[in-house]
Short mmCIF file of C-alpha atoms in Angstrom, two decimals:
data_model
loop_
_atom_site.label_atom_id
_atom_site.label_comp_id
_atom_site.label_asym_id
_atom_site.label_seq_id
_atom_site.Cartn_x
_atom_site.Cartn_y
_atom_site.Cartn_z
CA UNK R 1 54.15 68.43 44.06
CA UNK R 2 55.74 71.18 42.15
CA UNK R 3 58.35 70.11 39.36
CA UNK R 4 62.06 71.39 40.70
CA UNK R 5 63.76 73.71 38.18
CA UNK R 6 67.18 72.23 38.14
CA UNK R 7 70.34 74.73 37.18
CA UNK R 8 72.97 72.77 35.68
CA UNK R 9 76.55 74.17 37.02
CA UNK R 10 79.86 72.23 34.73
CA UNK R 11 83.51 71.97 36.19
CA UNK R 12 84.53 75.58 36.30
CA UNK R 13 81.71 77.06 36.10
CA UNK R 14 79.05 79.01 38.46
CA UNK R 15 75.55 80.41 38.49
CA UNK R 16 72.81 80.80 41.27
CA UNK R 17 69.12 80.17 41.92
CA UNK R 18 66.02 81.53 43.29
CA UNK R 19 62.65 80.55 44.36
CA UNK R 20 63.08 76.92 45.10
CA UNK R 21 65.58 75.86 41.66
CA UNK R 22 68.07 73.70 42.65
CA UNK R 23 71.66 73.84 41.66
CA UNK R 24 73.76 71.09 40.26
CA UNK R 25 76.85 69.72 40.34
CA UNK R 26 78.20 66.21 39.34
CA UNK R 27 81.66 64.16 39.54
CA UNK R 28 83.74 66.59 41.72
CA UNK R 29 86.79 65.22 42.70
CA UNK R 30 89.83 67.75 43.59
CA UNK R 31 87.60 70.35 42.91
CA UNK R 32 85.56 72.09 45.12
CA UNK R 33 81.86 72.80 45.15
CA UNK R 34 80.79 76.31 47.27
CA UNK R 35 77.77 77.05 47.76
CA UNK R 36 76.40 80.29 48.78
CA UNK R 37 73.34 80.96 50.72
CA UNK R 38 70.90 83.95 51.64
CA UNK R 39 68.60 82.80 54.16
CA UNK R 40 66.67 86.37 53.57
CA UNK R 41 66.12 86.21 50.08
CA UNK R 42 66.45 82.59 49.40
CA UNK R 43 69.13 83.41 46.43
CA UNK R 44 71.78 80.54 46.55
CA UNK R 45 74.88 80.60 44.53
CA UNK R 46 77.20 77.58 43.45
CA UNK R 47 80.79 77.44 42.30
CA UNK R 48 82.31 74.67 40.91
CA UNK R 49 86.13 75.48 41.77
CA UNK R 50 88.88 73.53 40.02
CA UNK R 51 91.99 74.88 41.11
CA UNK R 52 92.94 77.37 44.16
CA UNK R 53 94.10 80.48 42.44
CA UNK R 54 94.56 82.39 39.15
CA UNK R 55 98.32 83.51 39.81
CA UNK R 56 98.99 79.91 37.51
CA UNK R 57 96.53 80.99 34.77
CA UNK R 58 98.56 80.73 31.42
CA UNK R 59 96.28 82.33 29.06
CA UNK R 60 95.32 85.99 29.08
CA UNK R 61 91.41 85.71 29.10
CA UNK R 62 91.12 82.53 31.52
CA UNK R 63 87.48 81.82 33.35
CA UNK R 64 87.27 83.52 36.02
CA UNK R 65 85.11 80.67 37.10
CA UNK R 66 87.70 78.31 37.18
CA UNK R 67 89.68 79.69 40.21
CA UNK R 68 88.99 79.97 43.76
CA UNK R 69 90.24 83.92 43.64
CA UNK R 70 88.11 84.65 40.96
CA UNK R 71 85.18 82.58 41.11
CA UNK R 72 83.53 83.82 44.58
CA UNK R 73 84.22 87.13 44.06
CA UNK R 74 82.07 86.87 40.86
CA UNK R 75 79.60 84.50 41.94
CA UNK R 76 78.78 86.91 45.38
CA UNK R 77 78.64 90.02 42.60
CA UNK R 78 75.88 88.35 40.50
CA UNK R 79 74.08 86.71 43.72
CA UNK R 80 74.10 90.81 44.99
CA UNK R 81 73.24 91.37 41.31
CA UNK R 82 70.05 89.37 42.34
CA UNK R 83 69.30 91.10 45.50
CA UNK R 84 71.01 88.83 47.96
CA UNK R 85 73.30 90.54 50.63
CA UNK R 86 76.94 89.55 51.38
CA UNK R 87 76.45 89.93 55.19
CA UNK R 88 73.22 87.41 54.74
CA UNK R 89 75.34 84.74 53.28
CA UNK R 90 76.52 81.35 54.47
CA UNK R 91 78.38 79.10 53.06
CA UNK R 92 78.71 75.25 52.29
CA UNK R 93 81.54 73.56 51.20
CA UNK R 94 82.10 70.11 49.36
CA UNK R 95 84.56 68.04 47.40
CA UNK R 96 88.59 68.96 47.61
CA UNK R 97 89.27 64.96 47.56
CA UNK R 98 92.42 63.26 46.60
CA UNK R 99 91.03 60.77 44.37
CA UNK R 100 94.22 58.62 43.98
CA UNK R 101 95.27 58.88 47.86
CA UNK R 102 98.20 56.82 46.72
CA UNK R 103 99.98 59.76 44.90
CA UNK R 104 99.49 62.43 48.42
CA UNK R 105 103.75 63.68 48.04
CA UNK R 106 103.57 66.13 44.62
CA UNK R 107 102.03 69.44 44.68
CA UNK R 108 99.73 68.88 42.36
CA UNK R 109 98.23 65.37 43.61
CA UNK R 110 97.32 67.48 46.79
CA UNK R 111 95.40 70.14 44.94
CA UNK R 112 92.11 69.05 46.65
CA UNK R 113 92.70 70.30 49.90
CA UNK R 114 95.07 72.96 48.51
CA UNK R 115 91.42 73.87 46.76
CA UNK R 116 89.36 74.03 49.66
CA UNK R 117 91.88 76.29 51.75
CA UNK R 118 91.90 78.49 49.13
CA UNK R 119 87.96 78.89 49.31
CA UNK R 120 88.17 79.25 52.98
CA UNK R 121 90.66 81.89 52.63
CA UNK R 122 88.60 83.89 50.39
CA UNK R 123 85.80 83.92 52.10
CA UNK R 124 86.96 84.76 55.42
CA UNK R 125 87.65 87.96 53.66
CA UNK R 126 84.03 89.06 53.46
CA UNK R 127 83.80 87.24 56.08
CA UNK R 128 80.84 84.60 54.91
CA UNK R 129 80.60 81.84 57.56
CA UNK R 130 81.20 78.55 56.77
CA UNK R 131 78.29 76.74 58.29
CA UNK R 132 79.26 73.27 56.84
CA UNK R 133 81.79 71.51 55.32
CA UNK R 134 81.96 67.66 53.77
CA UNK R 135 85.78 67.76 52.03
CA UNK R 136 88.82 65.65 52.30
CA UNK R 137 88.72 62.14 51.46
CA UNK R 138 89.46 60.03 48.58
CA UNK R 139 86.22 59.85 46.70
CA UNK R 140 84.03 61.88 44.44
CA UNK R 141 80.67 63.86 45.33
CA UNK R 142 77.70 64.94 43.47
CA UNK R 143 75.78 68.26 44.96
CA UNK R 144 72.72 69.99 45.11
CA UNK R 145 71.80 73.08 46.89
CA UNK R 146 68.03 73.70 47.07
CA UNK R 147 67.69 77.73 46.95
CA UNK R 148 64.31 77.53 48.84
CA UNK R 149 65.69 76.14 52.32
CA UNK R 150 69.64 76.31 52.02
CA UNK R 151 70.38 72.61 52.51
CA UNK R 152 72.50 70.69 50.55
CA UNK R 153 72.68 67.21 49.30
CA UNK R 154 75.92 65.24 48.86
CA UNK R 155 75.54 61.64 47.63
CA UNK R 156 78.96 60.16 46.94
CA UNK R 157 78.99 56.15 45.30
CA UNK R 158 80.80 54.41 48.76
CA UNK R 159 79.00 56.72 51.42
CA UNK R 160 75.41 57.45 49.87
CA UNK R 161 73.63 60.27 50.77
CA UNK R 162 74.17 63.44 53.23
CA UNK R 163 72.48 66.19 54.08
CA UNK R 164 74.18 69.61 55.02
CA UNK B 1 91.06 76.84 21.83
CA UNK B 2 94.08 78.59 21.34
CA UNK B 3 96.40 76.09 22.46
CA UNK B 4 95.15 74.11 20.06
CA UNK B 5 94.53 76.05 16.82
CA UNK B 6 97.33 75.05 14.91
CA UNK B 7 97.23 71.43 15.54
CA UNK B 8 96.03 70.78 11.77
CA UNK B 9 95.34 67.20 9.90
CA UNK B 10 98.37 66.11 9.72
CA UNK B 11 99.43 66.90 13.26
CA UNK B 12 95.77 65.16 14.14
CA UNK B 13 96.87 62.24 12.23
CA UNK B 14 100.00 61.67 13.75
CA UNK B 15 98.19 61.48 16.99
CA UNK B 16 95.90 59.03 16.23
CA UNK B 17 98.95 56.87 15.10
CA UNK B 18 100.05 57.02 18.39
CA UNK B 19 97.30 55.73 19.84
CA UNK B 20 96.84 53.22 17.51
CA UNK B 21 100.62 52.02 18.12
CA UNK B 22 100.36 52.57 22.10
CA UNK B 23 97.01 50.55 22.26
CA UNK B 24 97.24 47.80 19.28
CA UNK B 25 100.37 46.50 22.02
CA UNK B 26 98.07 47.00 25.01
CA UNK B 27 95.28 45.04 23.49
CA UNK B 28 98.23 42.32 22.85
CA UNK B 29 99.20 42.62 26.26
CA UNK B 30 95.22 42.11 27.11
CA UNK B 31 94.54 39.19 25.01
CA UNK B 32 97.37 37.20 26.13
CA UNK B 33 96.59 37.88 29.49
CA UNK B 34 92.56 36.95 29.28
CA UNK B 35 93.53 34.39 26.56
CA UNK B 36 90.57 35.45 24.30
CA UNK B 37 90.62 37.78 21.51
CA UNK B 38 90.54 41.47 21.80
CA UNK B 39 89.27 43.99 19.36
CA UNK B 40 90.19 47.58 19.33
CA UNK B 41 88.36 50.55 17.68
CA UNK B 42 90.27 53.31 15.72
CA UNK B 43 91.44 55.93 18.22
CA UNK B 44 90.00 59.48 17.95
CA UNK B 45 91.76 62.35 18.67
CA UNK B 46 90.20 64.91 20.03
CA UNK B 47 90.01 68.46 21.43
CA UNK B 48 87.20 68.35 24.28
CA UNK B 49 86.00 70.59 26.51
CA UNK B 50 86.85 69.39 30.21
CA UNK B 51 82.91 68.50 30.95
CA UNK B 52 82.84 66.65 27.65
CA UNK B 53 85.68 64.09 27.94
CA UNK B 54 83.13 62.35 31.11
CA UNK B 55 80.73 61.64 28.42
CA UNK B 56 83.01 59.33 26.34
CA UNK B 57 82.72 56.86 29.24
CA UNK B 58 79.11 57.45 30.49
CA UNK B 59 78.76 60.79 31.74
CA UNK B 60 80.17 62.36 34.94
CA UNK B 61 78.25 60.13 37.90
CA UNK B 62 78.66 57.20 35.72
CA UNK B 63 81.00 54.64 38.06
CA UNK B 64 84.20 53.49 36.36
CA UNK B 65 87.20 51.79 37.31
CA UNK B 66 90.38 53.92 36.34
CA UNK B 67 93.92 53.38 37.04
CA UNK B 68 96.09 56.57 36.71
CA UNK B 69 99.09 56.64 36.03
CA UNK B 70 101.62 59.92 35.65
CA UNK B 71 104.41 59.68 32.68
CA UNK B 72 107.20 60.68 33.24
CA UNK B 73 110.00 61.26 31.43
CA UNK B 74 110.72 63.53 27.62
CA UNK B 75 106.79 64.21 26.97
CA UNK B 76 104.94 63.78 29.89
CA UNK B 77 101.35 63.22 30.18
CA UNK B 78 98.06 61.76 32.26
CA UNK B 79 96.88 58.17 31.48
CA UNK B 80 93.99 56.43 32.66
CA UNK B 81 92.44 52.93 32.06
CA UNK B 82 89.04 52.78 32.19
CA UNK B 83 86.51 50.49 32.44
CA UNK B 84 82.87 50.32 33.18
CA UNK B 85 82.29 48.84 36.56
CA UNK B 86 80.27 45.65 35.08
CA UNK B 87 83.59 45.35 32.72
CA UNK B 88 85.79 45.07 35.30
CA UNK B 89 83.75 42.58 37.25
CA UNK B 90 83.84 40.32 33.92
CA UNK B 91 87.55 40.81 33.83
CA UNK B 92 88.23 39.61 36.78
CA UNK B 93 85.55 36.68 36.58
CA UNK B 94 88.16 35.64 33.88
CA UNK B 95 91.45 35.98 34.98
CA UNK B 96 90.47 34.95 38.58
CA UNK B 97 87.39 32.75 38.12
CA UNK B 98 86.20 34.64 41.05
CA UNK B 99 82.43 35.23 42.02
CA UNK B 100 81.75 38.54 41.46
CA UNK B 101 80.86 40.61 44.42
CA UNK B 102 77.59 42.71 44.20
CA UNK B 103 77.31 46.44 43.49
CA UNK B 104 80.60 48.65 43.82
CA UNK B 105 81.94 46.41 46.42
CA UNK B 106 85.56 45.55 45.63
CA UNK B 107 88.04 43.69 47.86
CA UNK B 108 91.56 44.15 48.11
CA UNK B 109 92.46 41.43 45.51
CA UNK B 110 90.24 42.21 42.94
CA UNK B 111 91.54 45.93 43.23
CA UNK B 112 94.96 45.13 43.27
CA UNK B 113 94.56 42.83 40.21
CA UNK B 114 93.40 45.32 38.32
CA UNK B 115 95.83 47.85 38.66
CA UNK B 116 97.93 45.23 38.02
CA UNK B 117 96.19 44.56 34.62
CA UNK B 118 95.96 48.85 34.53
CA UNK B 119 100.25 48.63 34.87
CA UNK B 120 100.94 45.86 32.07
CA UNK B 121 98.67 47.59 29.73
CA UNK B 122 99.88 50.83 30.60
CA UNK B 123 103.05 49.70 30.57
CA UNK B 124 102.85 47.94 26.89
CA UNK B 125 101.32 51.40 25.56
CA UNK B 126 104.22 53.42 26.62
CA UNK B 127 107.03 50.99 25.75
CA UNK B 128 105.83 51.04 22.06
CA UNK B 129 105.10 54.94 21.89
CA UNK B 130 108.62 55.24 23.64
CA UNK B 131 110.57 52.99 20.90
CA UNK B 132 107.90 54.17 18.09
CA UNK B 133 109.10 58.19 18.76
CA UNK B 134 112.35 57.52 20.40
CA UNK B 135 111.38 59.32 23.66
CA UNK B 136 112.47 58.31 27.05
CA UNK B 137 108.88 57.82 28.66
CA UNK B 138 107.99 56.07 31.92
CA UNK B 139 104.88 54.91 34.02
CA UNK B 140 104.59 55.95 38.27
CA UNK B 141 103.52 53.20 40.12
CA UNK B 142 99.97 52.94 39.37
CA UNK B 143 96.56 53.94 41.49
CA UNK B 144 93.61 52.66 40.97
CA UNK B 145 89.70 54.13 42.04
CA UNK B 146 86.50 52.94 41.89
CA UNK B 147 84.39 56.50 41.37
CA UNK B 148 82.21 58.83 39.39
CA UNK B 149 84.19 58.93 36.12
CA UNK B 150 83.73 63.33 36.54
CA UNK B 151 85.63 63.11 39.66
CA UNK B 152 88.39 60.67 38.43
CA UNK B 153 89.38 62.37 35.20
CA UNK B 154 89.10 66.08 36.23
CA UNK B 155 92.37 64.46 38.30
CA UNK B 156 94.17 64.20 34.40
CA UNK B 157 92.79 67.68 33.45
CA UNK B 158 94.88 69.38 36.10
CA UNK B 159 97.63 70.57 33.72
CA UNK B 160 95.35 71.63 31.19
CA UNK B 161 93.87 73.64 33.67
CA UNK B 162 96.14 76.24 33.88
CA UNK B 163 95.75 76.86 29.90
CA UNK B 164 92.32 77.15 28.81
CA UNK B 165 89.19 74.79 28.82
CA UNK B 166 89.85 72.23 26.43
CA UNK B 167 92.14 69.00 26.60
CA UNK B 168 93.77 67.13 24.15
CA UNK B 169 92.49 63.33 24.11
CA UNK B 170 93.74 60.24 22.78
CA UNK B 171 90.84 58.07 22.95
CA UNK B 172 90.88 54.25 22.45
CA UNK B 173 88.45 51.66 23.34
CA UNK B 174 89.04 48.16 22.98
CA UNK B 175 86.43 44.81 23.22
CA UNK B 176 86.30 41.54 24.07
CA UNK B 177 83.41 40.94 21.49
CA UNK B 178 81.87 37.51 23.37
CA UNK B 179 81.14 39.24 26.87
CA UNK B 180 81.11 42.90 25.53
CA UNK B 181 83.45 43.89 27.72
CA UNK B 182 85.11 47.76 26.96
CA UNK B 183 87.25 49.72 28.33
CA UNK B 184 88.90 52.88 27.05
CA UNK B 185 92.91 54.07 26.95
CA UNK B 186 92.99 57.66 27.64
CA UNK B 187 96.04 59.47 26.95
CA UNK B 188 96.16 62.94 27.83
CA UNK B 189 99.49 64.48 27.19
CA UNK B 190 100.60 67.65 28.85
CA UNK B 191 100.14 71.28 26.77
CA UNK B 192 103.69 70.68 26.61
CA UNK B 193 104.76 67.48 25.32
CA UNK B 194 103.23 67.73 22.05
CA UNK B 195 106.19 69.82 20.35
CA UNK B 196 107.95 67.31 21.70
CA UNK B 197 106.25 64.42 20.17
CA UNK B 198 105.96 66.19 16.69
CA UNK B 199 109.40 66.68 16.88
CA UNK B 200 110.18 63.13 17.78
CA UNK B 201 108.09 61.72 14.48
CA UNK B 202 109.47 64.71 12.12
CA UNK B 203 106.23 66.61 12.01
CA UNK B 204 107.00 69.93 11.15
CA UNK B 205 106.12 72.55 13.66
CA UNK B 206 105.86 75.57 12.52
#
């Protein structure tokens, strides 16, 4: 069996794959893990989102990877940069959980699913489809999106493994 | 980094103190409670990047029991208690005599007794920072979860969020040398509470 190449992705941060590497992302909690997928070329992308929108940022030169607004729009420009094709793309989404369920009332306890309707919105712009989703809840995930076949795995420490 | 640029020695120092203060009176709090000694380490202060701060209790998927708790109040902040799952099994084996139960399995007892534990040391931290600097500060009710330590503490980065990619962390871990049992104060105060807390202790600011 061939070794897997596997593409590290860190909280707010992005980066995508070809020919079979898998992308990687551990411990996300309110954030929000996208993942973009061309079936045609077999370029997956993979965002890890921690909050829903850059009209917050505080500093001048933020990362654009950080934000929902920013992050897809950047992470579709270098998949396209690649050769994959906006119209070709599906997408999976995971995390947006409220870790401490407890604390639900404030704004910013609920910035999990806050999160992942900010993803949605954004990409019903293009529009990319969202094909599958595994958000909500009050625990974290770790995800990997093979760029080969498109499927991703979610394997979470109470619920074990999934397969989108 | 540019939040943090002019946070010098002396400013570093002043930190650490507060740790030191905050936990020396949790690890009190602690050894009364488990009626056995506790050490505690120096604290380190430190400027992290988000993905870093993980690694100070095992990395990202490592599984940790936290209990978060929000100050409120003149500078307020994120705090967590954390301990490594087999840690907080031991705990509880002590203060309960209870057998533990296998893997990640918790019941409702053994959860809610260690928030509890997560609230009195909290609780002892912030009474002593609050007399030590004279600032009205005050614990929410406490939550507790069971999770990948990545998931739980990007919770406490929230605020820093907004301002860059690097937190401010005020890192303690304290022992039980016999069963080796650690666990880790994090205090994460908010971008801006620390002009607050300089202020408090005298610390010049500009």
């Amino acid at each position: 069996m061939k070794q897997e190449q596997i593409i590290k992705v860190g909280m707010a941060d992005l980066n995508f794959a070809v020919q079979g590497a898998v992308l990687r992302t551990t411990g996300l909690g309110s954030c929000v893990g996208v993942t973009l997928f061309d079936t045609k070329s077999k370029i997956a992308g993979m965002a890890h989102v921690m909050l829903p929108s850059s009209d917050i940022a505080r500093d001048s030169s933020f990362n654009i990877a950080k934000y929902a607004d920013t992050a897809l729009p950047e992470l579709i420009r270098l998949m396209k940069a690649a050769g994959a094709a906006p119209d070709r793309m599906v997408a999976k989404l995971a995390g947006g959980a409220q870790m401490f369920a407890q604390l639900g009332k404030s704004d910013t306890l609920r910035i999990g699913p806050r999160n992942v309707e900010s993803c949605k919105n954004i990409l019903s712009v293009y529009p990319i489809p969202i094909l599958a989703e595994d958000t909500g809840g009050n625990y974290g995930r770790t995800i990997e999106i093979d760029s080969f076949t498109g499927i991703l795995h979610i394997r979470s420490v109470q619920h074990g493994v999934k397969e989108l | 980094m540019s939040l943090f640029k002019h946070l010098a020695g002396l400013k570093m120092d002043v930190l650490k103190e507060v740790g030191n203060i905050g936990a020396g009176n949790a690890a009190t709090a602690l050894s009364r409670l488990i009626d056995k000694p506790v050490d505690m380490k120096v604290p380190t202060v430190s400027i992290l990047p988000f993905e870093e701060i993980a690694e100070r209790v095992g990395g990202s998927e490592q599984v940790v029991v936290a209990v978060f708790l929000r100050v409120e109040g003149d500078a307020p902040g994120n705090m967590f208690f954390i301990i490594q799952a087999d840690s907080a099994k031991k705990l509880l084996q002590q203060l309960l005599s209870l057998e533990p139960s296998e893997n990640f399995d918790y019941s409702e007892m053994e959860l809610s007794t260690l928030s509890e534990i997560g609230n009195i040391l909290a609780g002892s931290y912030l009474s002593s920072l609050a007399d030590f600097t004279r600032l009205f500060m005050a614990p929410t009710v406490p939550s507790i979860a069971v999770d990948m330590a990545g998931a739980i503490l990007s919770y406490g980065l929230l605020q820093f969020g907004q301002m860059g990619d690097d937190a401010l962390l005020i890192d303690t871990s304290f022992f039980e040398g016999r069963e080796l049992m650690e666990g880790h104060f994090f205090l994460i105060p908010d971008p801006e509470s620390f002009e607050k807390i300089f202020r408090a202790l005298g610390v010049p600011t500009e």
